[in-house]
Coordinates of N, CA and C in Angstrom, one line a residue:
M5 N -37.6 47.0 -6.7 CA -38.4 46.2 -5.9 C -38.7 44.9 -6.5
K6 N -38.9 44.8 -7.9 CA -39.1 43.6 -8.5 C -38.0 42.6 -8.4
G7 N -36.7 43.1 -8.5 CA -35.5 42.3 -8.4 C -35.4 41.6 -7.1
S8 N -35.7 42.3 -6.0 CA -35.6 41.7 -4.7 C -36.6 40.6 -4.4
V9 N -37.8 40.8 -5.0 CA -38.9 39.7 -4.9 C -38.4 38.5 -5.6
K10 N -37.9 38.6 -6.8 CA -37.4 37.4 -7.6 C -36.3 36.7 -6.8
M11 N -35.4 37.5 -6.2 CA -34.3 37.0 -5.4 C -34.8 36.2 -4.2
Q12 N -35.8 36.7 -3.6 CA -36.4 36.0 -2.4 C -37.1 34.7 -2.9
Q13 N -37.6 34.7 -4.0 CA -38.3 33.5 -4.5 C -37.2 32.4 -4.9
L14 N -36.1 32.8 -5.4 CA -35.1 31.9 -5.9 C -34.1 31.5 -4.8
S15 N -34.1 32.2 -3.7 CA -33.2 31.8 -2.6 C -33.3 30.4 -2.1
P16 N -34.5 29.9 -1.8 CA -34.7 28.5 -1.4 C -34.1 27.5 -2.5
L17 N -34.2 27.8 -3.7 CA -33.7 26.9 -4.8 C -32.2 26.9 -4.7
F18 N -31.5 28.0 -4.5 CA -30.1 28.1 -4.4 C -29.6 27.3 -3.2
M19 N -30.3 27.5 -2.1 CA -30.0 26.8 -0.8 C -30.1 25.3 -1.0
S20 N -31.1 24.8 -1.7 CA -31.3 23.4 -1.9 C -30.2 22.8 -2.8
I21 N -29.8 23.6 -3.8 CA -28.7 23.2 -4.7 C -27.4 23.1 -3.9
A22 N -27.1 24.1 -3.1 CA -25.9 24.2 -2.3 C -25.8 23.0 -1.3
I23 N -26.9 22.7 -0.7 CA -27.0 21.5 0.3 C -26.7 20.2 -0.5
F24 N -27.3 20.1 -1.7 CA -27.0 18.9 -2.5 C -25.6 18.7 -2.8
V25 N -25.0 19.8 -3.3 CA -23.5 19.8 -3.7 C -22.7 19.5 -2.5
I26 N -23.0 20.0 -1.3 CA -22.2 19.7 -0.1 C -22.3 18.2 0.2
F27 N -23.6 17.7 0.2 CA -23.8 16.3 0.5 C -23.0 15.4 -0.5
Y28 N -23.1 15.8 -1.8 CA -22.4 15.0 -2.8 C -20.9 14.9 -2.5
F29 N -20.2 16.0 -2.2 CA -18.8 16.0 -2.0 C -18.4 15.4 -0.7
L30 N -19.2 15.5 0.3 CA -18.9 15.0 1.6 C -19.3 13.6 1.9
L31 N -20.4 13.1 1.3 CA -21.0 11.8 1.6 C -21.0 10.9 0.4
I32 N -21.6 11.3 -0.7 CA -21.9 10.4 -1.8 C -20.6 10.0 -2.6
R33 N -19.8 11.0 -3.0 CA -18.6 10.7 -3.8 C -17.6 9.9 -3.0
P34 N -17.3 10.1 -1.7 CA -16.3 9.2 -1.0 C -16.9 7.8 -0.9
Q35 N -18.2 7.6 -0.7 CA -18.7 6.3 -0.6 C -18.6 5.6 -2.0
Q36 N -18.8 6.3 -3.1 CA -18.6 5.7 -4.4 C -17.2 5.2 -4.6
K37 N -16.2 6.0 -4.2 CA -14.8 5.7 -4.3 C -14.5 4.4 -3.5
R38 N -15.0 4.3 -2.3 CA -14.8 3.1 -1.4 C -15.4 1.9 -2.1
N39 N -16.6 2.0 -2.6 CA -17.3 0.9 -3.2 C -16.5 0.4 -4.5
K40 N -16.0 1.4 -5.2 CA -15.2 1.0 -6.4 C -13.9 0.3 -6.0
K41 N -13.2 0.7 -5.0 CA -12.0 0.1 -4.5 C -12.3 -1.3 -4.0
I42 N -13.4 -1.5 -3.3 CA -13.8 -2.8 -2.8 C -14.1 -3.8 -3.9
Q43 N -14.8 -3.3 -4.9 CA -15.2 -4.1 -6.1 C -13.9 -4.6 -6.8
E44 N -13.0 -3.7 -6.9 CA -11.7 -4.0 -7.6 C -10.9 -5.0 -6.8
M45 N -10.9 -4.9 -5.5 CA -10.2 -5.9 -4.7 C -10.8 -7.3 -4.8
R46 N -12.2 -7.3 -4.8 CA -12.9 -8.6 -4.9 C -12.7 -9.2 -6.3
K47 N -12.6 -8.4 -7.3 CA -12.4 -8.9 -8.7 C -11.0 -9.5 -8.9
N48 N -10.0 -9.0 -8.1 CA -8.6 -9.4 -8.3 C -8.2 -10.5 -7.3
L49 N -9.2 -11.2 -6.7 CA -8.8 -12.3 -5.8 C -8.2 -13.4 -6.6
K50 N -7.3 -14.1 -5.9 CA -6.7 -15.3 -6.6 C -6.4 -16.3 -5.6
N51 N -6.1 -17.6 -6.0 CA -5.8 -18.7 -5.1 C -4.5 -18.3 -4.3
G52 N -4.5 -18.7 -3.0 CA -3.4 -18.4 -2.2 C -3.5 -17.1 -1.4
D53 N -4.5 -16.2 -1.7 CA -4.7 -15.0 -1.0 C -5.2 -15.3 0.4
H54 N -4.7 -14.6 1.4 CA -5.2 -14.7 2.8 C -6.3 -13.6 2.9
I55 N -7.5 -14.0 3.3 CA -8.6 -13.0 3.3 C -9.2 -12.9 4.7
I56 N -10.0 -11.9 4.9 CA -10.9 -11.8 6.1 C -12.3 -11.5 5.5
T57 N -13.2 -12.3 5.9 CA -14.6 -12.1 5.5 C -15.2 -11.0 6.2
I58 N -16.4 -10.5 5.7 CA -17.1 -9.5 6.4 C -17.6 -10.0 7.8
G59 N -17.7 -11.3 8.0 CA -18.1 -11.8 9.3 C -16.9 -12.0 10.2
G60 N -15.7 -11.8 9.8 CA -14.5 -11.9 10.6 C -13.8 -13.2 10.5
I61 N -14.1 -14.0 9.6 CA -13.4 -15.3 9.4 C -12.1 -15.1 8.6
H62 N -11.0 -15.6 9.2 CA -9.7 -15.5 8.5 C -9.5 -16.8 7.7
G63 N -9.1 -16.8 6.5 CA -8.9 -18.0 5.7 C -8.0 -17.7 4.5
K64 N -7.7 -18.8 3.8 CA -6.8 -18.8 2.7 C -7.6 -19.4 1.5
I65 N -7.7 -18.6 0.4 CA -8.4 -19.1 -0.8 C -7.7 -20.3 -1.4
I66 N -8.5 -21.4 -1.6 CA -7.9 -22.5 -2.3 C -8.5 -22.8 -3.6
K67 N -9.7 -22.3 -3.9 CA -10.4 -22.5 -5.1 C -11.4 -21.4 -5.4
I68 N -11.4 -20.9 -6.7 CA -12.3 -19.9 -7.1 C -13.1 -20.4 -8.3
K69 N -14.4 -20.4 -8.2 CA -15.3 -20.8 -9.3 C -16.4 -19.8 -9.4
D70 N -16.4 -19.0 -10.4 CA -17.3 -17.9 -10.6 C -17.3 -17.0 -9.4
D71 N -18.5 -16.9 -8.7 CA -18.6 -16.0 -7.5 C -18.5 -16.8 -6.2
V72 N -18.1 -18.1 -6.3 CA -18.0 -18.9 -5.1 C -16.5 -19.2 -4.8
L73 N -16.1 -18.9 -3.6 CA -14.7 -19.1 -3.2 C -14.7 -20.3 -2.1
T74 N -13.7 -21.1 -2.2 CA -13.5 -22.1 -1.2 C -12.3 -21.7 -0.4
I75 N -12.5 -21.6 0.9 CA -11.3 -21.1 1.7 C -11.0 -22.2 2.8
E76 N -9.8 -22.2 3.2 CA -9.4 -23.1 4.3 C -9.2 -22.2 5.6
V77 N -9.8 -22.7 6.7 CA -9.7 -21.9 7.9 C -9.2 -22.8 9.1
G78 N -8.5 -22.2 10.0 CA -8.1 -22.9 11.2 C -6.9 -23.9 11.0
A79 N -6.5 -24.5 12.1 CA -5.4 -25.5 12.1 C -5.8 -26.8 11.4
D80 N -7.1 -27.1 11.5 CA -7.6 -28.4 10.9 C -7.9 -28.2 9.4
K81 N -7.7 -27.0 8.9 CA -7.9 -26.7 7.5 C -9.3 -27.1 7.0
V82 N -10.3 -26.6 7.8 CA -11.7 -26.8 7.5 C -11.9 -26.0 6.2
R83 N -12.7 -26.5 5.3 CA -13.0 -25.8 4.0 C -14.4 -25.3 4.1
L84 N -14.5 -24.0 3.7 CA -15.8 -23.3 3.7 C -16.0 -22.7 2.3
Q85 N -17.2 -22.7 1.9 CA -17.5 -22.0 0.6 C -18.2 -20.7 1.0
I86 N -17.8 -19.7 0.4 CA -18.4 -18.4 0.6 C -18.6 -17.7 -0.7
E87 N -19.4 -16.7 -0.7 CA -19.6 -15.9 -1.9 C -18.5 -14.8 -2.0
R88 N -18.2 -14.4 -3.2 CA -17.2 -13.4 -3.4 C -17.5 -12.1 -2.7
W89 N -18.8 -11.7 -2.6 CA -19.2 -10.4 -2.0 C -18.9 -10.5 -0.5
A90 N -18.7 -11.7 0.1 CA -18.5 -11.8 1.5 C -17.1 -11.5 2.0
V91 N -16.2 -11.2 1.0 CA -14.8 -10.9 1.3 C -14.7 -9.5 1.8
G92 N -14.2 -9.3 3.0 CA -14.1 -7.9 3.5 C -12.8 -7.3 3.1
S93 N -11.7 -8.1 3.2 CA -10.3 -7.5 2.9 C -9.4 -8.6 2.6
V94 N -8.3 -8.3 2.0 CA -7.2 -9.2 1.8 C -6.0 -8.8 2.7
K95 N -5.5 -9.8 3.4 CA -4.4 -9.5 4.3 C -3.1 -9.4 3.5
E96 N -2.3 -8.4 3.9 CA -1.0 -8.2 3.2 C -0.1 -9.3 3.7
Q97 N 0.5 -10.0 2.7 CA 1.5 -11.0 3.1 C 2.9 -10.4 3.1
K98 N 3.6 -10.6 4.2 CA 5.0 -10.2 4.3 C 5.9 -11.2 3.8
E99 N 6.8 -10.8 3.0 CA 7.8 -11.8 2.4 C 8.8 -12.2 3.5
S100 N 9.1 -13.5 3.4 CA 10.1 -14.1 4.4 C 11.5 -13.8 3.8
L101 N 12.4 -13.5 4.7 CA 13.8 -13.2 4.3 C 14.6 -14.4 4.3

């Protein structure tokens, strides 16, 4: 009888731990992997890269100074300064044959 009472008292603790483990592997860990991949991409930016900002602006990096990037956008080659964290992705450049 004593054993079943202890098990009933510990059951909510085991359920809480199980829920945390499930959340960790389904939500927290994948998000950490995505964040690490994005940080690595932003760290490896270089002049000449074609990027898309998180606001949807397409441009080409022409200057990098610390965390400020200068990009050229449009046919008129308008220059914009953006923060490094505002880069959403780097467009893959296809080699010309």
